[in-house]
Coordinates of N, CA and C in Angstrom, one line a residue:
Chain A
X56 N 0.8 -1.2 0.0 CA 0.0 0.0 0.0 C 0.9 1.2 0.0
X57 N 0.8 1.9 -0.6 CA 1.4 3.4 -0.7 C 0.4 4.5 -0.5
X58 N 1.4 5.1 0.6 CA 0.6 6.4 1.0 C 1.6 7.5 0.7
X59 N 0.8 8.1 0.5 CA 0.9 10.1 0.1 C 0.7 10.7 0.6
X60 N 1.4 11.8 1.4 CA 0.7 12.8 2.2 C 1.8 14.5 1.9
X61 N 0.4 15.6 1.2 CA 1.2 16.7 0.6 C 1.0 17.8 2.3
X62 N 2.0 18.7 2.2 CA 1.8 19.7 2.9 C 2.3 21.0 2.6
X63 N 2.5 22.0 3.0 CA 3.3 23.4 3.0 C 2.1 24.2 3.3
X64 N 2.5 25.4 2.9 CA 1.6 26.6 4.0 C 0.4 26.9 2.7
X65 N -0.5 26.9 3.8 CA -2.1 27.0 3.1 C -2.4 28.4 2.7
X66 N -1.2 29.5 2.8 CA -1.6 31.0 1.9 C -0.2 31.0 1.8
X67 N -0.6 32.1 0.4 CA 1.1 32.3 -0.2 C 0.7 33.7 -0.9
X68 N 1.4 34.7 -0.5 CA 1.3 35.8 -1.3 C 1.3 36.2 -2.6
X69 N 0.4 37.0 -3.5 CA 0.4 36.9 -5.3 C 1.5 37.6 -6.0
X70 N 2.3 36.7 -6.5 CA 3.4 36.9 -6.9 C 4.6 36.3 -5.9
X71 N 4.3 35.4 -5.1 CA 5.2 34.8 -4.6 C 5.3 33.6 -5.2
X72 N 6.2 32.5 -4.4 CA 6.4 31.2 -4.6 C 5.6 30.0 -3.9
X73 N 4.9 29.3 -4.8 CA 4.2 28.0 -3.6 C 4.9 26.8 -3.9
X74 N 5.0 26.2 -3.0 CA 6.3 25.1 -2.3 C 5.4 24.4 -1.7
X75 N 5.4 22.9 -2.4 CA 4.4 21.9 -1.5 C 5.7 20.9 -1.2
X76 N 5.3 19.8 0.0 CA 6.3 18.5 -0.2 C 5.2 17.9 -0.3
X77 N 5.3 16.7 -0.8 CA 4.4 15.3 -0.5 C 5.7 13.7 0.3
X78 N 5.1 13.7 1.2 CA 5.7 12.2 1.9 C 5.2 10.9 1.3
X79 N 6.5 10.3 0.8 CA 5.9 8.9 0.2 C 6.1 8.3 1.4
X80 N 5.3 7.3 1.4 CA 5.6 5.4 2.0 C 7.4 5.1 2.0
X81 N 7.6 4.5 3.1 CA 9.1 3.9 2.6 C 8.7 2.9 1.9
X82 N 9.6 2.6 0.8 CA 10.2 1.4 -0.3 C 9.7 1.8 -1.3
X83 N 8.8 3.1 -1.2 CA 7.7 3.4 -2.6 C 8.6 3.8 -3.6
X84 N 9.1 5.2 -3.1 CA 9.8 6.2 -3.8 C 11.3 5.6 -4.7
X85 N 11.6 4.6 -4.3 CA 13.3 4.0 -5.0 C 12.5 2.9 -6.0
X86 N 11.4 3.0 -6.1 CA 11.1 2.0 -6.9 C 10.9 2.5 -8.4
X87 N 11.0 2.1 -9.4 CA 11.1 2.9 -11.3 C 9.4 3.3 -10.9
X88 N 8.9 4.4 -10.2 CA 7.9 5.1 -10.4 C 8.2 6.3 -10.7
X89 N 6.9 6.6 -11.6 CA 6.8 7.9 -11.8 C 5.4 8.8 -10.6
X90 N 6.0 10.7 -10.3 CA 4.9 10.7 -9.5 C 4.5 12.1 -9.9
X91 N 3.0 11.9 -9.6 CA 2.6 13.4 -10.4 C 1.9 14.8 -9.4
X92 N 2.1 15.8 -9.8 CA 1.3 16.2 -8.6 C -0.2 16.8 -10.1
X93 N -1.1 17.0 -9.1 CA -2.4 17.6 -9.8 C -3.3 18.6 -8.9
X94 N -3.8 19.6 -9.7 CA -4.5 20.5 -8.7 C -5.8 20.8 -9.4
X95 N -7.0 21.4 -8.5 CA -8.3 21.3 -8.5 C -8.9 22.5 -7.7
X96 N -9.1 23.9 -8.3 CA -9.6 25.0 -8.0 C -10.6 24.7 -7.3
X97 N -10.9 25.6 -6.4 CA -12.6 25.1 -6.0 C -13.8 24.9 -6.2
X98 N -14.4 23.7 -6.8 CA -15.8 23.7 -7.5 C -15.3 23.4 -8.7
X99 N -14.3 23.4 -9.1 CA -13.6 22.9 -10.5 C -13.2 21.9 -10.5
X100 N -12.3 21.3 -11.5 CA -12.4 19.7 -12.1 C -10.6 19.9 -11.5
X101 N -10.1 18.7 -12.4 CA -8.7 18.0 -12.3 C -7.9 19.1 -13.0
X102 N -6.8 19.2 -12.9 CA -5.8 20.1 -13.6 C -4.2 18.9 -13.6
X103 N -3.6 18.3 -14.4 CA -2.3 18.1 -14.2 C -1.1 19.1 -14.3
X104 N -0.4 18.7 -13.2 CA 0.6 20.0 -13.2 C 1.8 19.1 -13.7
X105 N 2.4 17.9 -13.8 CA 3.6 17.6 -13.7 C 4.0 16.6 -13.0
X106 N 4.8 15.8 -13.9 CA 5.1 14.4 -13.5 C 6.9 14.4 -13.1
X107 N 7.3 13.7 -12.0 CA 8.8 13.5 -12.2 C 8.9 12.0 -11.6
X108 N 10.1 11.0 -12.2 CA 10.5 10.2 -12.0 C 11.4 9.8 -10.8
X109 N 11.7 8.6 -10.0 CA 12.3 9.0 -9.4 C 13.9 9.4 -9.2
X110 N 14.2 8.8 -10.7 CA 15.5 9.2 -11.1 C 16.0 10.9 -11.3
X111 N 14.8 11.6 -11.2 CA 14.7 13.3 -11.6 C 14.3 13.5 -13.2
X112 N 14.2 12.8 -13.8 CA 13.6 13.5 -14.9 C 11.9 13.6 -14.6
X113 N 11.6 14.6 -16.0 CA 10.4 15.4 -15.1 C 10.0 15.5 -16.6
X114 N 8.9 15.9 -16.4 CA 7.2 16.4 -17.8 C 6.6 17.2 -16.9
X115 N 6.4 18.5 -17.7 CA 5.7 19.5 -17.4 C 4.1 19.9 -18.2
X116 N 3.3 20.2 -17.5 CA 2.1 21.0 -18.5 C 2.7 22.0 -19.3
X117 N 2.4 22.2 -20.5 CA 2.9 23.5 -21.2 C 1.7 24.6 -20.6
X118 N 1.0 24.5 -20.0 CA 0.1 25.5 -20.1 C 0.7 26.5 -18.3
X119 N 1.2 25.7 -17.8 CA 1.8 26.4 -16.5 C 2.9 27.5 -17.0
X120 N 3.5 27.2 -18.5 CA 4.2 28.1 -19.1 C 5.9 28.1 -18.1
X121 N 6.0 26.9 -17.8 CA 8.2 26.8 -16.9 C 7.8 27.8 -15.7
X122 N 6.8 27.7 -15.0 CA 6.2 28.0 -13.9 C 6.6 27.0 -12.3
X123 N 6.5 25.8 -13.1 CA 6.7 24.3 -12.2 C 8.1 23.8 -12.4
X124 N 8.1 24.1 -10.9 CA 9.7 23.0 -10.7 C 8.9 21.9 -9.6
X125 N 9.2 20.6 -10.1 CA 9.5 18.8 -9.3 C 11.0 18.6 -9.2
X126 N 11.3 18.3 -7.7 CA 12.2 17.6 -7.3 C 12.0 16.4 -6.4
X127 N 12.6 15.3 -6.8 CA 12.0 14.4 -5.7 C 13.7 13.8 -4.9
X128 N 13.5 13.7 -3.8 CA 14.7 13.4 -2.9 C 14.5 11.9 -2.4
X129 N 15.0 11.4 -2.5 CA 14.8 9.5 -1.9 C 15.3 9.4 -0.8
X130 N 16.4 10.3 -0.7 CA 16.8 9.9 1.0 C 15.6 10.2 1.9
X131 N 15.1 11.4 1.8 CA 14.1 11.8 2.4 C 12.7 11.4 2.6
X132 N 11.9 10.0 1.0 CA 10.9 9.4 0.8 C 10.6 10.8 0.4
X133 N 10.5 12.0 -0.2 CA 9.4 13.0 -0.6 C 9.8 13.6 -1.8
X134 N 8.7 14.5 -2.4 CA 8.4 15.1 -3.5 C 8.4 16.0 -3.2
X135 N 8.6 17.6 -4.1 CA 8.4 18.4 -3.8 C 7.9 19.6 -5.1
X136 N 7.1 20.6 -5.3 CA 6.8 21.2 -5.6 C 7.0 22.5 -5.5
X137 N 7.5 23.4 -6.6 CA 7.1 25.0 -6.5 C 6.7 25.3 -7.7
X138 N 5.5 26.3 -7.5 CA 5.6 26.9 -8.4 C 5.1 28.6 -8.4
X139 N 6.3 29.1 -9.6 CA 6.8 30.5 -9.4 C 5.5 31.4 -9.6
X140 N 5.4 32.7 -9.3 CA 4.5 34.2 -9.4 C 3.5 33.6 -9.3
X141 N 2.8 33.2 -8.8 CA 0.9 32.7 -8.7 C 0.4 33.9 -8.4
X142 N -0.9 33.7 -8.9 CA -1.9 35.1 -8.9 C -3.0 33.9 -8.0
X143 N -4.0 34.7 -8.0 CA -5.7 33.7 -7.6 C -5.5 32.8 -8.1
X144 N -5.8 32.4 -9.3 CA -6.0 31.6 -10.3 C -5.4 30.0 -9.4
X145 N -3.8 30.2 -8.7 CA -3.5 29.1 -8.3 C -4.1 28.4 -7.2
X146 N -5.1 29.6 -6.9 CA -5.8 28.8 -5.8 C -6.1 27.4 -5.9
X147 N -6.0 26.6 -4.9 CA -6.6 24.8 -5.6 C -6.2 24.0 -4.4
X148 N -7.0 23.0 -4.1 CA -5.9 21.8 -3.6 C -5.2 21.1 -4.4
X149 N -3.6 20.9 -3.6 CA -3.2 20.5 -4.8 C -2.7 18.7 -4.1
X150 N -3.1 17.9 -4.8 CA -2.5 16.2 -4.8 C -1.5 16.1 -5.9
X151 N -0.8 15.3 -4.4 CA 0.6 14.6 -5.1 C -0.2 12.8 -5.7
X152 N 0.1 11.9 -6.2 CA -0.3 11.3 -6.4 C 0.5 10.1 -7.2
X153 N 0.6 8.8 -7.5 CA 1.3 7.7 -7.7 C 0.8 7.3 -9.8
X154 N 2.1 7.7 -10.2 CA 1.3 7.1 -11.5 C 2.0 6.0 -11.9
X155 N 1.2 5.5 -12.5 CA 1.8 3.8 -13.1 C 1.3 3.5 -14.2
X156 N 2.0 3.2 -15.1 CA 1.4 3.6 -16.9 C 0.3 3.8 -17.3
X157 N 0.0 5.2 -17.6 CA -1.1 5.6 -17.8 C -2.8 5.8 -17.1
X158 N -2.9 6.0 -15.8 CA -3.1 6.3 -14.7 C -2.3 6.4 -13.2
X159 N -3.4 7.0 -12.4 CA -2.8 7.6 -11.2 C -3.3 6.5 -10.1
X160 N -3.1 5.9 -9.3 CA -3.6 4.4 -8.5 C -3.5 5.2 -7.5
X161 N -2.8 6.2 -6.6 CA -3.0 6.4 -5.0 C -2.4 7.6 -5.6
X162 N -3.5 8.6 -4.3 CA -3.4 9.9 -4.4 C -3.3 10.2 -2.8
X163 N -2.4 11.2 -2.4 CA -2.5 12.0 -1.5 C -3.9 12.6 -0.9
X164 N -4.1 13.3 0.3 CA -5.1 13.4 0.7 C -5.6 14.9 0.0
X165 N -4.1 15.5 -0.2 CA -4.9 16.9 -0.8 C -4.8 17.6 0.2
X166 N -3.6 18.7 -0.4 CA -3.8 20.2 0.7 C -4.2 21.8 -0.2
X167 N -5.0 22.3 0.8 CA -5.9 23.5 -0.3 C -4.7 24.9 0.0
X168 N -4.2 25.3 -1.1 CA -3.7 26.1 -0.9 C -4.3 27.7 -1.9
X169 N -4.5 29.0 -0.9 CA -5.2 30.0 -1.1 C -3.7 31.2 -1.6
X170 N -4.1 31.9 -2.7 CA -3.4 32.7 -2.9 C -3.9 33.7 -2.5
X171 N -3.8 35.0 -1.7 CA -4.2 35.7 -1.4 C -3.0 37.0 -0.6
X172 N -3.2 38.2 -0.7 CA -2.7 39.1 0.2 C -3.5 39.3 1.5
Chain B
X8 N -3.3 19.0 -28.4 CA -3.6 18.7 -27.4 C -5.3 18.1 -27.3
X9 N -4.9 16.9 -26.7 CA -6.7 15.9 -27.1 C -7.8 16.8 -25.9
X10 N -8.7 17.1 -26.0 CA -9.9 17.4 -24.9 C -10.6 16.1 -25.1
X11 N -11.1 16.1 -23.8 CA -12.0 15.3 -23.2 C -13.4 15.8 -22.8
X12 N -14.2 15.7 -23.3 CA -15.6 15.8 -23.1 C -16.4 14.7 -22.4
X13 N -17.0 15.0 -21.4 CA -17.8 14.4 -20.7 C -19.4 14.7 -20.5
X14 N -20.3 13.6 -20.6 CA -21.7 14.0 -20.8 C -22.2 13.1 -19.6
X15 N -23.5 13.1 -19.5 CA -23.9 14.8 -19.2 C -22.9 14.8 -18.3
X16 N -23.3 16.3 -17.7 CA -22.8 17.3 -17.1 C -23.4 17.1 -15.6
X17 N -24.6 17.0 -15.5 CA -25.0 15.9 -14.3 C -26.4 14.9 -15.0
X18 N -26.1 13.8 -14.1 CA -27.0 13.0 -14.3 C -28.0 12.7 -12.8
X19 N -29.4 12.7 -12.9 CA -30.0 12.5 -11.5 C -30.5 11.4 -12.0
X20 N -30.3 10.2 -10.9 CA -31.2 9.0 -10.7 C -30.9 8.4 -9.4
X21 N -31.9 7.6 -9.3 CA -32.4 6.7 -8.0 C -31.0 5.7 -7.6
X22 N -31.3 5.5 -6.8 CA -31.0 4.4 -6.2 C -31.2 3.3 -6.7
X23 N -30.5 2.0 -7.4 CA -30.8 0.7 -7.8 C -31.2 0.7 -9.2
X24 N -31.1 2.1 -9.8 CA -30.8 1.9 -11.5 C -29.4 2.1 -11.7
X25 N -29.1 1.8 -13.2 CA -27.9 2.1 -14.0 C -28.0 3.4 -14.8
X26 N -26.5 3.4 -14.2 CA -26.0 4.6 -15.1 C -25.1 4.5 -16.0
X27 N -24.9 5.2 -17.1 CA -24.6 5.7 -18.0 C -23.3 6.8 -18.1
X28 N -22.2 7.0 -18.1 CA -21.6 7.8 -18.1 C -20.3 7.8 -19.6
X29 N -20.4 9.1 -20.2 CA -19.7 9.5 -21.5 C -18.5 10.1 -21.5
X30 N -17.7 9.6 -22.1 CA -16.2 10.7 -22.3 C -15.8 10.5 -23.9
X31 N -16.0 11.8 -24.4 CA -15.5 11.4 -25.9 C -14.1 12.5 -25.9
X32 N -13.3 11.6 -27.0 CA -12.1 12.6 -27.1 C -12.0 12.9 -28.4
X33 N -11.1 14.2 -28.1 CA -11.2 15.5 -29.7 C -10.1 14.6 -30.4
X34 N -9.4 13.2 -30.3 CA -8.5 12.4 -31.0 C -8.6 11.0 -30.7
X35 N -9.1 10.8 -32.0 CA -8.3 8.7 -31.5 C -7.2 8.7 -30.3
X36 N -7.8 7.8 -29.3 CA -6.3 7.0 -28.9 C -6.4 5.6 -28.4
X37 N -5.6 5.0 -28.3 CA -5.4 3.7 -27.6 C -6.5 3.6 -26.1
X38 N -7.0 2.4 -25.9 CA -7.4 2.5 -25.0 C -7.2 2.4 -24.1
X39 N -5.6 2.0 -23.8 CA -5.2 1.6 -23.2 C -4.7 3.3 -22.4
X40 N -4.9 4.0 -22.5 CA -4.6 5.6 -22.0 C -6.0 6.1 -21.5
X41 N -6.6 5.1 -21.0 CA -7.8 6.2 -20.7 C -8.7 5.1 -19.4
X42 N -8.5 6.1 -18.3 CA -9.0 5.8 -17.2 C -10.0 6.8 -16.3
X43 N -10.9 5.8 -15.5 CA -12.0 7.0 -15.2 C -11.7 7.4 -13.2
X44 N -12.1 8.1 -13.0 CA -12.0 8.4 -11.6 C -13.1 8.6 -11.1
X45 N -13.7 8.2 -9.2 CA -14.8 9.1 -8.7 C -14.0 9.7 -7.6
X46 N -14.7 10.8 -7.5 CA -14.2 12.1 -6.4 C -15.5 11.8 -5.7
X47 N -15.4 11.9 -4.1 CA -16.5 12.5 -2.8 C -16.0 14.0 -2.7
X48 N -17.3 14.3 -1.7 CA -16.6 15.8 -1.4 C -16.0 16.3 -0.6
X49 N -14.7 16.4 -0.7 CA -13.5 16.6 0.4 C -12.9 15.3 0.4
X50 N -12.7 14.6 -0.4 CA -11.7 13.5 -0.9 C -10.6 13.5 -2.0
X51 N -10.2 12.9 -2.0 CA -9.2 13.0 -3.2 C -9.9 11.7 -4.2
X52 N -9.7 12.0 -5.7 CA -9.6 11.0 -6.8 C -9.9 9.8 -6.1
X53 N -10.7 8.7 -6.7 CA -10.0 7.5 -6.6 C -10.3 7.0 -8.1
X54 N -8.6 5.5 -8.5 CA -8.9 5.1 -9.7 C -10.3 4.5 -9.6
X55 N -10.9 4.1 -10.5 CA -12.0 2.7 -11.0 C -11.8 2.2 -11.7
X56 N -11.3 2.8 -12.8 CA -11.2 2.1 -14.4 C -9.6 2.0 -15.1
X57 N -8.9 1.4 -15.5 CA -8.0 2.1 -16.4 C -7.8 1.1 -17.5
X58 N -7.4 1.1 -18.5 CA -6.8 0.8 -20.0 C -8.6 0.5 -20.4
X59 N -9.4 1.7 -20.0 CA -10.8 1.6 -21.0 C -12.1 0.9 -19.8
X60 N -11.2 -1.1 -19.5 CA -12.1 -1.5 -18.7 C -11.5 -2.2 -17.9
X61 N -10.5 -2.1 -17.2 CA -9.8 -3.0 -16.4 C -10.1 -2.9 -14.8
X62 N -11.0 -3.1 -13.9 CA -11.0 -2.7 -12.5 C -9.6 -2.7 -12.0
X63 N -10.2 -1.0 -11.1 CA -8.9 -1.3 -10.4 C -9.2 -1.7 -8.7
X64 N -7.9 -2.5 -8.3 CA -7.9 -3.1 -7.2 C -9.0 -2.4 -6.0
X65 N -10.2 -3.7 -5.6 CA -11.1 -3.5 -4.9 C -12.3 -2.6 -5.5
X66 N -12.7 -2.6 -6.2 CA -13.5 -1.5 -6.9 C -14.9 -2.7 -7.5
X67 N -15.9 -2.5 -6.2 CA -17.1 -3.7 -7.5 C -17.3 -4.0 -8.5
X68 N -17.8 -4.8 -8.8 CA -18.2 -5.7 -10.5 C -19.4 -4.8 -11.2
X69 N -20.2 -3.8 -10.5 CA -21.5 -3.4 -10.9 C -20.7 -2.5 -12.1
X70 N -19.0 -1.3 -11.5 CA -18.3 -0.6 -12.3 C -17.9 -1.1 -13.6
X71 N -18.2 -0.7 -14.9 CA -17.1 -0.9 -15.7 C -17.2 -0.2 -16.6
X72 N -16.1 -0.6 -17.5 CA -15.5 0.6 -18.5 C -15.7 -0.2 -19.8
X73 N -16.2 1.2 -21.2 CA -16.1 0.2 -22.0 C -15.8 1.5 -23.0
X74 N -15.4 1.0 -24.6 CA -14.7 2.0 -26.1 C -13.9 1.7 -26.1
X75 N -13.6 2.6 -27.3 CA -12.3 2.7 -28.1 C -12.2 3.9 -28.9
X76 N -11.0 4.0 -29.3 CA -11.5 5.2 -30.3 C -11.5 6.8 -29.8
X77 N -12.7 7.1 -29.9 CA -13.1 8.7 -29.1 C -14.3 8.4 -28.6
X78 N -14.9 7.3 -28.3 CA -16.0 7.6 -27.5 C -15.7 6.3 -26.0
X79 N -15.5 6.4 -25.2 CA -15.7 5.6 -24.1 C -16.5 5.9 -22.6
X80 N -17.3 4.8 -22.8 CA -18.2 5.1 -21.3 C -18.2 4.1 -20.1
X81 N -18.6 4.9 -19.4 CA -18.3 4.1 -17.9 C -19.8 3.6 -17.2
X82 N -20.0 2.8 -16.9 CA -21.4 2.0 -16.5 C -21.5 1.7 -15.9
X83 N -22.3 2.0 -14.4 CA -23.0 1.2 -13.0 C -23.8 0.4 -13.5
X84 N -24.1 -0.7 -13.1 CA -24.8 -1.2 -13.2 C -25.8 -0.9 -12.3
X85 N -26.4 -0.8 -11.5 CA -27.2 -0.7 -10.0 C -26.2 0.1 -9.3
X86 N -27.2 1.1 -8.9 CA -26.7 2.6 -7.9 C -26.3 2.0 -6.8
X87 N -25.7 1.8 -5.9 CA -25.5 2.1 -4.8 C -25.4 3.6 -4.1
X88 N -25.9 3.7 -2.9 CA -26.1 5.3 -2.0 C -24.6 6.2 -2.3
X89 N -23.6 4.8 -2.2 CA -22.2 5.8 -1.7 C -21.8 5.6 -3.4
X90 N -22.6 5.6 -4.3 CA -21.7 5.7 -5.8 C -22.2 7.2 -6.3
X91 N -23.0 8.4 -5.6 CA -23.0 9.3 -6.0 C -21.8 10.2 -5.8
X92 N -21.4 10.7 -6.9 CA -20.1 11.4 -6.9 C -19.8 11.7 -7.6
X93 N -18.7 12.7 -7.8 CA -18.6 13.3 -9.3 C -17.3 12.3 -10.5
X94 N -17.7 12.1 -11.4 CA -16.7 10.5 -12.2 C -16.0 11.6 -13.3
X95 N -14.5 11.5 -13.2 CA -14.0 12.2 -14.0 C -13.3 11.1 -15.0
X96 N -13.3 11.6 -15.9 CA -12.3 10.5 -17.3 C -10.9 11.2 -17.4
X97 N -9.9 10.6 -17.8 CA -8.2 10.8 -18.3 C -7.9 10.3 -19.5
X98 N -7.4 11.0 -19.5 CA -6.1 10.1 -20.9 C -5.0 10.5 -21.0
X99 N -4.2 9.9 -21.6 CA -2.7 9.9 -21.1 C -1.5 10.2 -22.7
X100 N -1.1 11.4 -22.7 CA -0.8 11.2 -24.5 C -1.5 12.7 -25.0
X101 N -0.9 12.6 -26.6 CA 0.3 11.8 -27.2 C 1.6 12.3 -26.6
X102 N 2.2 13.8 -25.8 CA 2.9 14.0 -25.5 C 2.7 13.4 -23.9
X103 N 3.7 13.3 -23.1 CA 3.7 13.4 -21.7 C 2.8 13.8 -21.0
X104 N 1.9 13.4 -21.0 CA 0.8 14.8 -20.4 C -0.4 13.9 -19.9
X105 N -1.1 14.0 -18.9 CA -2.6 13.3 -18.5 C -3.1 14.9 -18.1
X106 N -4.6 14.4 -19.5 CA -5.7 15.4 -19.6 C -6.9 14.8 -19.0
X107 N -7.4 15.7 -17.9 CA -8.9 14.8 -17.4 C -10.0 15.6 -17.8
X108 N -11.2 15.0 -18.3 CA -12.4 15.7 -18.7 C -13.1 16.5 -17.7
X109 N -14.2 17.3 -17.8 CA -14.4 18.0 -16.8 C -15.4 17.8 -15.7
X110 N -15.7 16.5 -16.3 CA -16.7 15.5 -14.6 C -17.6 15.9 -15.3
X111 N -18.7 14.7 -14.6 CA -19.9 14.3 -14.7 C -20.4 14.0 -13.3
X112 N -21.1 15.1 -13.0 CA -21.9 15.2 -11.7 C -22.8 14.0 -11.5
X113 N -22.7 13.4 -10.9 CA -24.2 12.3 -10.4 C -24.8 11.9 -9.0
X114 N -26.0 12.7 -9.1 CA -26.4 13.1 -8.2 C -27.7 12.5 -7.9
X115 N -28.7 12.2 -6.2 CA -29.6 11.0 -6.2 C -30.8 11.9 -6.7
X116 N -31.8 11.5 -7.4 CA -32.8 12.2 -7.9 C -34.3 11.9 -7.0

């Protein structure tokens, strides 16, 4: 069973940086997975932001425009997330989540993060 | 970039009928890239479906998936209380990328 669990601070100033981690399961993260994070405005649908491997290579949405950086650390079991100048718009919870060819099988519980001054 | 369309947009029915759920895509693809999710509210995703119809682990026999092509739907057989929720579709392709449709509300009538 692999668990996910995302965190970092639930407001972030517009035009600042948002910085999630997600905590894998031990044994999860050293294994040839790929992991994605995804976000979901409020009252809105799915958004993918970006997938990284655990070796560090990475796939981005073109639509976040090189907005998104993924790093994932194995010593640590975690993932990590920023991404640069957010306005409103990034408002969302955002899930980290487990992909395995061509779907996502375990997802984090989801942390809502608010852009706001 | 393929879009995913999902119909309806909500569906209301009872308890103990089948439903019916649509995802068509703006491109052929394999069906093997295309999996469905249900969301509660204040939960995260869960799989149900992936390569079109394959359950995923623990998920009842009433669920399944069926297409190819650009049209693929997802079918309850018999409602259960806790299967109202909103069922989103994915696909995975042609570049690096998973696109999800924009849900199909199903709600008890």
């Amino acid at each position: 069973q692999v668990q996910l669990r995302e965190s970092g601070p639930g407001l972030v100033m517009p035009s600042g940086t948002l910085s999630l981690t997600c905590a894998v399961s031990v044994d999860s993260i050293n294994r040839d997975n790929w992991w994605t994070w995804v976000r979901q405005p409020p009252g809105k649908g799915l958004e993918w932001i970006g997938e990284i491997h655990q070796s560090g290579n990475t796939n981005y949405n073109p639509s976040l425009k090189s907005r998104a950086t993924m790093s994932v650390d194995t010593s640590m079991n975690q993932l990590s997330l920023k991404l640069t100048s957010v306005t409103a718009a990034d408002t969302a919870v955002y899930y980290c989540a487990r992909a395995t060819p061509y779907k996502l099988d375990y997802w984090g519980q989801g942390t809502l993060v608010t852009v706001s001054s | 970039e393929i879009v995913l369309t999902q119909s309806p947009g909500t569906l209301s029915l009872s308890p103990g009928e089948g439903a019916t759920l649509s995802c068509r895509t703006s491109q052929a693809l394999s069906s093997t890239y295309l999996a469905w999710y249900q969301q509660k509210p204040g939960q995260a995703p869960r799989l149900l479906i992936y390569a079109a119809s394959s359950r995923a682990t623990g998920i009842p026999d009433r669920f399944s998936g069926s297409g190819s092509a650009t049209d693929f739907t997802l079918t309850i057989s018999s409602l259960e209380p806790e299967d109202f929720a909103v069922y989103y579709c994915q696909q995975y392709g042609p570049s690096p990328m998973y696109t999800f449709g924009q849900g199909t509300k199903l709600e008890i009538k």
